[in-house]
mmCIF file of C-alpha atoms in Angstrom:
data_model
loop_
_atom_site.group_PDB
_atom_site.id
_atom_site.type_symbol
_atom_site.label_atom_id
_atom_site.label_comp_id
_atom_site.label_asym_id
_atom_site.label_seq_id
_atom_site.Cartn_x
_atom_site.Cartn_y
_atom_site.Cartn_z
ATOM 1 C CA UNK A 27 41.660 45.591 -20.904
ATOM 2 C CA UNK A 28 38.459 44.230 -22.241
ATOM 3 C CA UNK A 29 36.581 46.968 -20.441
ATOM 4 C CA UNK A 30 38.815 49.573 -22.084
ATOM 5 C CA UNK A 31 38.299 48.110 -25.507
ATOM 6 C CA UNK A 32 34.649 48.008 -25.119
ATOM 7 C CA UNK A 33 34.627 51.686 -23.873
ATOM 8 C CA UNK A 34 36.726 52.688 -26.797
ATOM 9 C CA UNK A 35 33.737 51.258 -29.263
ATOM 10 C CA UNK A 36 31.040 52.712 -26.873
ATOM 11 C CA UNK A 37 31.862 55.290 -24.312
ATOM 12 C CA UNK A 38 28.360 55.231 -22.729
ATOM 13 C CA UNK A 39 28.614 51.239 -21.953
ATOM 14 C CA UNK A 40 28.024 50.637 -18.406
ATOM 15 C CA UNK A 41 30.521 47.970 -17.408
ATOM 16 C CA UNK A 42 32.147 46.186 -14.322
ATOM 17 C CA UNK A 43 34.548 43.288 -14.137
ATOM 18 C CA UNK A 44 34.104 40.681 -11.508
ATOM 19 C CA UNK A 45 36.526 38.208 -10.283
ATOM 20 C CA UNK A 46 35.290 34.354 -9.760
ATOM 21 C CA UNK A 47 37.172 31.228 -9.380
ATOM 22 C CA UNK A 48 35.219 28.549 -11.554
ATOM 23 C CA UNK A 49 36.698 25.848 -9.448
ATOM 24 C CA UNK A 50 35.373 27.216 -6.198
ATOM 25 C CA UNK A 51 31.616 26.962 -5.377
ATOM 26 C CA UNK A 52 32.208 29.559 -2.669
ATOM 27 C CA UNK A 53 33.648 32.012 -5.141
ATOM 28 C CA UNK A 54 30.819 31.352 -7.683
ATOM 29 C CA UNK A 55 28.367 32.165 -4.952
ATOM 30 C CA UNK A 56 30.002 35.307 -3.913
ATOM 31 C CA UNK A 57 30.294 36.306 -7.696
ATOM 32 C CA UNK A 58 26.378 35.956 -8.284
ATOM 33 C CA UNK A 59 25.525 37.813 -5.227
ATOM 34 C CA UNK A 60 27.798 40.689 -6.138
ATOM 35 C CA UNK A 61 26.385 40.727 -9.710
ATOM 36 C CA UNK A 62 22.815 40.834 -8.456
ATOM 37 C CA UNK A 63 23.778 43.635 -5.927
ATOM 38 C CA UNK A 64 25.518 45.687 -8.784
ATOM 39 C CA UNK A 65 22.669 45.355 -11.010
ATOM 40 C CA UNK A 66 20.184 46.714 -8.245
ATOM 41 C CA UNK A 67 22.712 49.383 -7.112
ATOM 42 C CA UNK A 68 23.265 50.608 -10.840
ATOM 43 C CA UNK A 69 19.418 50.862 -11.292
ATOM 44 C CA UNK A 70 19.709 48.249 -14.202
ATOM 45 C CA UNK A 71 17.165 45.708 -15.214
ATOM 46 C CA UNK A 72 17.992 42.655 -12.677
ATOM 47 C CA UNK A 73 18.609 40.238 -15.572
ATOM 48 C CA UNK A 74 21.025 38.358 -17.611
ATOM 49 C CA UNK A 75 20.433 37.944 -21.290
ATOM 50 C CA UNK A 76 23.407 35.669 -22.104
ATOM 51 C CA UNK A 77 25.709 33.506 -20.132
ATOM 52 C CA UNK A 78 28.741 32.058 -21.744
ATOM 53 C CA UNK A 79 30.632 29.344 -19.688
ATOM 54 C CA UNK A 80 34.035 29.345 -21.340
ATOM 55 C CA UNK A 81 36.425 28.686 -18.485
ATOM 56 C CA UNK A 82 38.499 25.486 -18.894
ATOM 57 C CA UNK A 83 41.987 24.129 -17.981
ATOM 58 C CA UNK A 84 44.315 21.284 -18.685
ATOM 59 C CA UNK A 85 46.056 20.321 -15.531
ATOM 60 C CA UNK A 86 48.804 17.649 -15.752
ATOM 61 C CA UNK A 87 49.167 17.038 -12.076
ATOM 62 C CA UNK A 88 46.469 16.341 -9.451
ATOM 63 C CA UNK A 89 44.834 19.495 -7.465
ATOM 64 C CA UNK A 90 42.197 19.435 -4.966
ATOM 65 C CA UNK A 91 39.702 22.277 -4.519
ATOM 66 C CA UNK A 92 38.468 23.447 -1.041
ATOM 67 C CA UNK A 93 35.303 21.361 -1.524
ATOM 68 C CA UNK A 94 37.471 18.220 -2.125
ATOM 69 C CA UNK A 95 36.894 18.029 -5.982
ATOM 70 C CA UNK A 96 39.412 17.553 -8.758
ATOM 71 C CA UNK A 97 40.356 21.083 -9.813
ATOM 72 C CA UNK A 98 40.030 20.199 -13.560
ATOM 73 C CA UNK A 99 36.579 18.669 -13.217
ATOM 74 C CA UNK A 100 35.753 21.296 -10.819
ATOM 75 C CA UNK A 101 36.725 24.193 -13.545
ATOM 76 C CA UNK A 102 35.428 22.504 -16.492
ATOM 77 C CA UNK A 103 32.063 21.142 -15.423
ATOM 78 C CA UNK A 104 31.185 21.589 -11.716
ATOM 79 C CA UNK A 105 31.934 25.310 -11.950
ATOM 80 C CA UNK A 106 29.727 26.064 -14.969
ATOM 81 C CA UNK A 107 26.810 23.781 -13.546
ATOM 82 C CA UNK A 108 26.876 25.743 -10.226
ATOM 83 C CA UNK A 109 27.080 29.348 -12.211
ATOM 84 C CA UNK A 110 24.128 28.268 -14.320
ATOM 85 C CA UNK A 111 22.093 27.282 -11.348
ATOM 86 C CA UNK A 112 22.821 30.531 -9.534
ATOM 87 C CA UNK A 113 22.245 32.702 -12.754
ATOM 88 C CA UNK A 114 19.047 30.971 -13.890
ATOM 89 C CA UNK A 115 16.712 33.190 -12.049
ATOM 90 C CA UNK A 116 18.463 36.295 -13.651
ATOM 91 C CA UNK A 117 18.211 34.679 -17.202
ATOM 92 C CA UNK A 118 14.427 33.798 -16.492
ATOM 93 C CA UNK A 119 13.699 37.574 -15.679
ATOM 94 C CA UNK A 120 15.274 38.815 -18.717
ATOM 95 C CA UNK A 121 12.603 40.910 -20.683
ATOM 96 C CA UNK A 122 13.794 39.207 -24.047
ATOM 97 C CA UNK A 123 14.722 35.819 -24.543
ATOM 98 C CA UNK A 124 18.099 34.692 -22.941
ATOM 99 C CA UNK A 125 20.909 32.176 -24.003
ATOM 100 C CA UNK A 126 23.402 29.910 -22.232
ATOM 101 C CA UNK A 127 26.345 28.863 -24.226
ATOM 102 C CA UNK A 128 28.495 26.127 -22.822
ATOM 103 C CA UNK A 129 32.067 25.697 -24.497
ATOM 104 C CA UNK A 130 33.139 21.927 -24.901
ATOM 105 C CA UNK A 131 35.611 20.143 -26.877
ATOM 106 C CA UNK A 132 35.629 17.479 -29.667
ATOM 107 C CA UNK A 133 37.862 15.439 -27.327
ATOM 108 C CA UNK A 134 34.651 14.334 -25.631
ATOM 109 C CA UNK A 135 34.233 11.885 -28.542
ATOM 110 C CA UNK A 136 37.333 9.736 -26.910
ATOM 111 C CA UNK A 137 35.143 8.857 -24.149
ATOM 112 C CA UNK A 138 33.478 5.581 -24.855
ATOM 113 C CA UNK A 139 32.311 4.305 -21.319
ATOM 114 C CA UNK A 140 31.243 6.775 -18.573
ATOM 115 C CA UNK A 141 30.464 6.551 -14.956
ATOM 116 C CA UNK A 142 28.599 9.164 -13.108
ATOM 117 C CA UNK A 143 28.946 8.112 -9.561
ATOM 118 C CA UNK A 144 30.158 10.761 -7.084
ATOM 119 C CA UNK A 145 33.512 9.413 -6.833
ATOM 120 C CA UNK A 146 33.986 9.903 -10.552
ATOM 121 C CA UNK A 147 32.043 13.221 -11.026
ATOM 122 C CA UNK A 148 33.919 14.848 -8.302
ATOM 123 C CA UNK A 149 37.220 13.432 -9.643
ATOM 124 C CA UNK A 150 38.020 11.849 -6.410
ATOM 125 C CA UNK A 151 38.529 8.589 -8.050
ATOM 126 C CA UNK A 152 41.193 10.065 -10.607
ATOM 127 C CA UNK A 153 42.965 11.618 -7.462
ATOM 128 C CA UNK A 154 43.640 8.124 -6.236
ATOM 129 C CA UNK A 155 45.391 6.969 -9.594
ATOM 130 C CA UNK A 156 49.195 6.341 -9.492
ATOM 131 C CA UNK A 157 49.599 8.439 -12.439
ATOM 132 C CA UNK A 158 47.113 11.354 -12.846
ATOM 133 C CA UNK A 159 45.147 10.652 -16.204
ATOM 134 C CA UNK A 160 44.797 14.188 -17.291
ATOM 135 C CA UNK A 161 43.836 13.643 -20.851
ATOM 136 C CA UNK A 162 41.172 11.359 -19.740
ATOM 137 C CA UNK A 163 39.904 13.878 -17.231
ATOM 138 C CA UNK A 164 39.573 16.572 -19.569
ATOM 139 C CA UNK A 165 37.874 14.408 -22.086
ATOM 140 C CA UNK A 166 35.389 13.356 -19.235
ATOM 141 C CA UNK A 167 34.903 16.880 -17.883
ATOM 142 C CA UNK A 168 33.872 18.154 -21.362
ATOM 143 C CA UNK A 169 31.403 15.300 -21.939
ATOM 144 C CA UNK A 170 29.782 16.099 -18.525
ATOM 145 C CA UNK A 171 29.289 19.747 -19.534
ATOM 146 C CA UNK A 172 27.807 18.478 -22.860
ATOM 147 C CA UNK A 173 25.400 16.024 -21.189
ATOM 148 C CA UNK A 174 24.360 18.983 -18.706
ATOM 149 C CA UNK A 175 23.692 21.294 -21.713
ATOM 150 C CA UNK A 176 21.452 18.595 -23.451
ATOM 151 C CA UNK A 177 19.657 17.966 -19.959
ATOM 152 C CA UNK A 178 19.166 21.302 -19.129
ATOM 153 C CA UNK A 179 17.642 22.110 -22.573
ATOM 154 C CA UNK A 180 15.321 19.166 -21.848
ATOM 155 C CA UNK A 181 14.289 20.298 -18.416
ATOM 156 C CA UNK A 182 13.393 23.761 -19.711
ATOM 157 C CA UNK A 183 11.214 22.207 -22.480
ATOM 158 C CA UNK A 184 9.452 20.343 -19.680
ATOM 159 C CA UNK A 185 8.986 23.248 -17.381
ATOM 160 C CA UNK A 186 7.699 25.160 -20.530
ATOM 161 C CA UNK A 187 10.437 27.609 -20.735
ATOM 162 C CA UNK A 188 12.285 26.372 -23.850
ATOM 163 C CA UNK A 189 10.679 29.744 -25.538
ATOM 164 C CA UNK A 190 12.461 32.098 -23.136
ATOM 165 C CA UNK A 191 16.075 30.439 -22.285
ATOM 166 C CA UNK A 192 18.010 28.683 -24.983
ATOM 167 C CA UNK A 193 20.994 26.380 -24.373
ATOM 168 C CA UNK A 194 23.520 25.636 -26.953
ATOM 169 C CA UNK A 195 26.912 24.113 -27.142
ATOM 170 C CA UNK A 196 30.044 25.567 -28.697
ATOM 171 C CA UNK A 197 33.122 23.696 -30.078
ATOM 172 C CA UNK A 198 35.818 26.005 -31.292
ATOM 173 C CA UNK A 199 37.824 22.876 -32.579
ATOM 174 C CA UNK A 200 41.530 22.761 -32.144
ATOM 175 C CA UNK A 201 42.797 26.310 -31.365
ATOM 176 C CA UNK A 202 46.112 27.444 -30.537
ATOM 177 C CA UNK A 203 45.892 28.801 -27.249
ATOM 178 C CA UNK A 204 47.927 28.568 -23.943
ATOM 179 C CA UNK A 205 45.735 25.856 -22.562
ATOM 180 C CA UNK A 206 48.648 23.102 -23.180
ATOM 181 C CA UNK A 207 51.088 25.255 -21.232
ATOM 182 C CA UNK A 208 51.429 22.530 -18.609
ATOM 183 C CA UNK A 209 52.138 19.808 -21.295
ATOM 184 C CA UNK A 210 55.709 19.061 -22.072
ATOM 185 C CA UNK A 211 56.895 21.696 -24.627
ATOM 186 C CA UNK A 212 58.126 19.285 -26.954
ATOM 187 C CA UNK A 213 54.907 17.422 -27.060
ATOM 188 C CA UNK A 214 52.730 20.411 -27.507
ATOM 189 C CA UNK A 215 54.984 21.807 -30.115
ATOM 190 C CA UNK A 216 54.807 18.558 -32.224
ATOM 191 C CA UNK A 217 50.877 18.552 -31.897
ATOM 192 C CA UNK A 218 50.602 21.972 -32.855
ATOM 193 C CA UNK A 219 52.826 21.517 -35.803
ATOM 194 C CA UNK A 220 51.124 18.463 -37.166
ATOM 195 C CA UNK A 221 47.636 19.927 -36.637
ATOM 196 C CA UNK A 222 48.780 23.098 -38.465
ATOM 197 C CA UNK A 223 50.360 20.938 -41.366
ATOM 198 C CA UNK A 224 47.067 19.126 -41.560
ATOM 199 C CA UNK A 225 45.159 22.569 -41.728
ATOM 200 C CA UNK A 226 43.289 21.553 -38.398
ATOM 201 C CA UNK A 227 44.659 24.358 -36.317
ATOM 202 C CA UNK A 228 42.387 27.322 -35.788
ATOM 203 C CA UNK A 229 43.786 30.886 -34.945
ATOM 204 C CA UNK A 230 43.028 32.403 -31.632
ATOM 205 C CA UNK A 231 40.729 34.826 -33.459
ATOM 206 C CA UNK A 232 38.784 32.361 -35.377
ATOM 207 C CA UNK A 233 38.466 30.064 -32.454
ATOM 208 C CA UNK A 234 35.995 32.438 -31.030
ATOM 209 C CA UNK A 235 33.474 31.864 -34.258
ATOM 210 C CA UNK A 236 31.555 28.780 -32.877
ATOM 211 C CA UNK A 237 30.926 30.738 -29.625
ATOM 212 C CA UNK A 238 29.699 33.723 -31.409
ATOM 213 C CA UNK A 239 27.444 31.563 -33.555
ATOM 214 C CA UNK A 240 26.024 30.021 -30.496
ATOM 215 C CA UNK A 241 25.400 33.274 -28.795
ATOM 216 C CA UNK A 242 23.996 34.869 -31.844
ATOM 217 C CA UNK A 243 21.794 32.298 -33.130
ATOM 218 C CA UNK A 244 18.288 33.242 -33.636
ATOM 219 C CA UNK A 245 15.718 32.691 -30.877
ATOM 220 C CA UNK A 246 14.310 29.254 -30.998
ATOM 221 C CA UNK A 247 17.387 27.349 -31.502
ATOM 222 C CA UNK A 248 18.344 25.293 -28.521
ATOM 223 C CA UNK A 249 20.221 22.013 -27.802
ATOM 224 C CA UNK A 250 22.390 22.574 -30.777
ATOM 225 C CA UNK A 251 26.058 21.652 -31.058
ATOM 226 C CA UNK A 252 28.187 24.505 -32.903
ATOM 227 C CA UNK A 253 31.364 23.544 -34.292
ATOM 228 C CA UNK A 254 34.305 25.479 -35.923
ATOM 229 C CA UNK A 255 32.461 28.483 -37.073
ATOM 230 C CA UNK A 256 30.612 29.672 -40.110
ATOM 231 C CA UNK A 257 27.334 28.741 -38.516
ATOM 232 C CA UNK A 258 28.184 24.972 -38.787
ATOM 233 C CA UNK A 259 26.257 22.555 -36.433
ATOM 234 C CA UNK A 260 27.060 18.749 -36.145
ATOM 235 C CA UNK A 261 25.998 16.018 -34.203
ATOM 236 C CA UNK A 262 28.054 15.334 -30.880
ATOM 237 C CA UNK A 263 28.823 11.717 -29.953
ATOM 238 C CA UNK A 264 26.360 8.965 -29.524
ATOM 239 C CA UNK A 265 27.143 8.906 -25.938
ATOM 240 C CA UNK A 266 26.633 12.357 -25.350
ATOM 241 C CA UNK A 267 22.996 12.162 -26.514
ATOM 242 C CA UNK A 268 22.100 9.397 -24.014
ATOM 243 C CA UNK A 269 19.270 11.066 -22.131
ATOM 244 C CA UNK A 270 19.117 8.321 -19.207
ATOM 245 C CA UNK A 271 23.070 9.026 -18.685
ATOM 246 C CA UNK A 272 22.457 12.810 -18.750
ATOM 247 C CA UNK A 273 19.641 12.468 -16.141
ATOM 248 C CA UNK A 274 21.877 10.471 -13.825
ATOM 249 C CA UNK A 275 24.758 12.895 -14.136
ATOM 250 C CA UNK A 276 22.346 15.631 -13.361
ATOM 251 C CA UNK A 277 20.998 13.792 -10.256
ATOM 252 C CA UNK A 278 24.632 12.776 -9.027
ATOM 253 C CA UNK A 279 26.050 16.461 -9.497
ATOM 254 C CA UNK A 280 22.999 17.766 -7.386
ATOM 255 C CA UNK A 281 23.618 15.384 -4.718
ATOM 256 C CA UNK A 282 27.125 16.281 -4.542
ATOM 257 C CA UNK A 283 26.372 19.792 -4.230
ATOM 258 C CA UNK A 284 23.853 19.316 -1.406
ATOM 259 C CA UNK A 285 26.975 19.148 1.131
ATOM 260 C CA UNK A 286 28.468 22.384 -0.165
ATOM 261 C CA UNK A 287 27.475 26.040 0.940
ATOM 262 C CA UNK A 288 24.096 25.507 -0.851
ATOM 263 C CA UNK A 289 22.836 23.695 2.136
ATOM 264 C CA UNK A 290 21.420 20.228 2.944
ATOM 265 C CA UNK A 291 18.370 20.390 0.578
ATOM 266 C CA UNK A 292 18.415 18.872 -2.902
ATOM 267 C CA UNK A 293 19.510 21.505 -5.576
ATOM 268 C CA UNK A 294 17.094 21.151 -8.449
ATOM 269 C CA UNK A 295 16.512 23.809 -10.829
#
């Protein structure tokens, strides 16, 4: 559908849709390989100018991925981490500056104490709970993505690549999508009703604004939190700006992925 729409605007556009399961490391690896091969076969410049990690789920029951991770954490955080790692060489090879946009949520502010051991980052600790704490896991996963974004920005600066690759975060606010489809209908209806009355509920169309702002920001803007559209930037939570915590999360995630199809070596950028 998206390809048809874009072709309607520009019939000369060279497009291809790929399928990838962001909760599966193996699926992401296959996607990155297919993308690179398509770029080569199409005689296109083998590079990526923009990566938007927008996948996200709110699961109300525990599910385990083939790698043994909690599926919500895998989709919302580990998947984007892996996707970014695998596409970073293509982003680096872009003839113009490239951008990474990670879509997070204001709910990250609900996390006041964070653990970044392997059991928590993988979600295995949550899977052992008698009652699946889905709201807590969602908030945690979005904070992980935010910490990763800031740490990636800092590491690119240290490597002297901050002029080439820019990393920003987009928070759409409260948008009426089907992400709450697993939440009891009565609860989600009340939540959306109250938010709408308070004028805090964004439409599906306007929910894209902060993502577009982050994607189209002028070169040089990096490590910034875009919120709610209209070019607005705000500070994320104090915990999300803890550089020591962000580095520890980075290390834990890299260690976690060292036993996946990446192999037995450390997976540093």
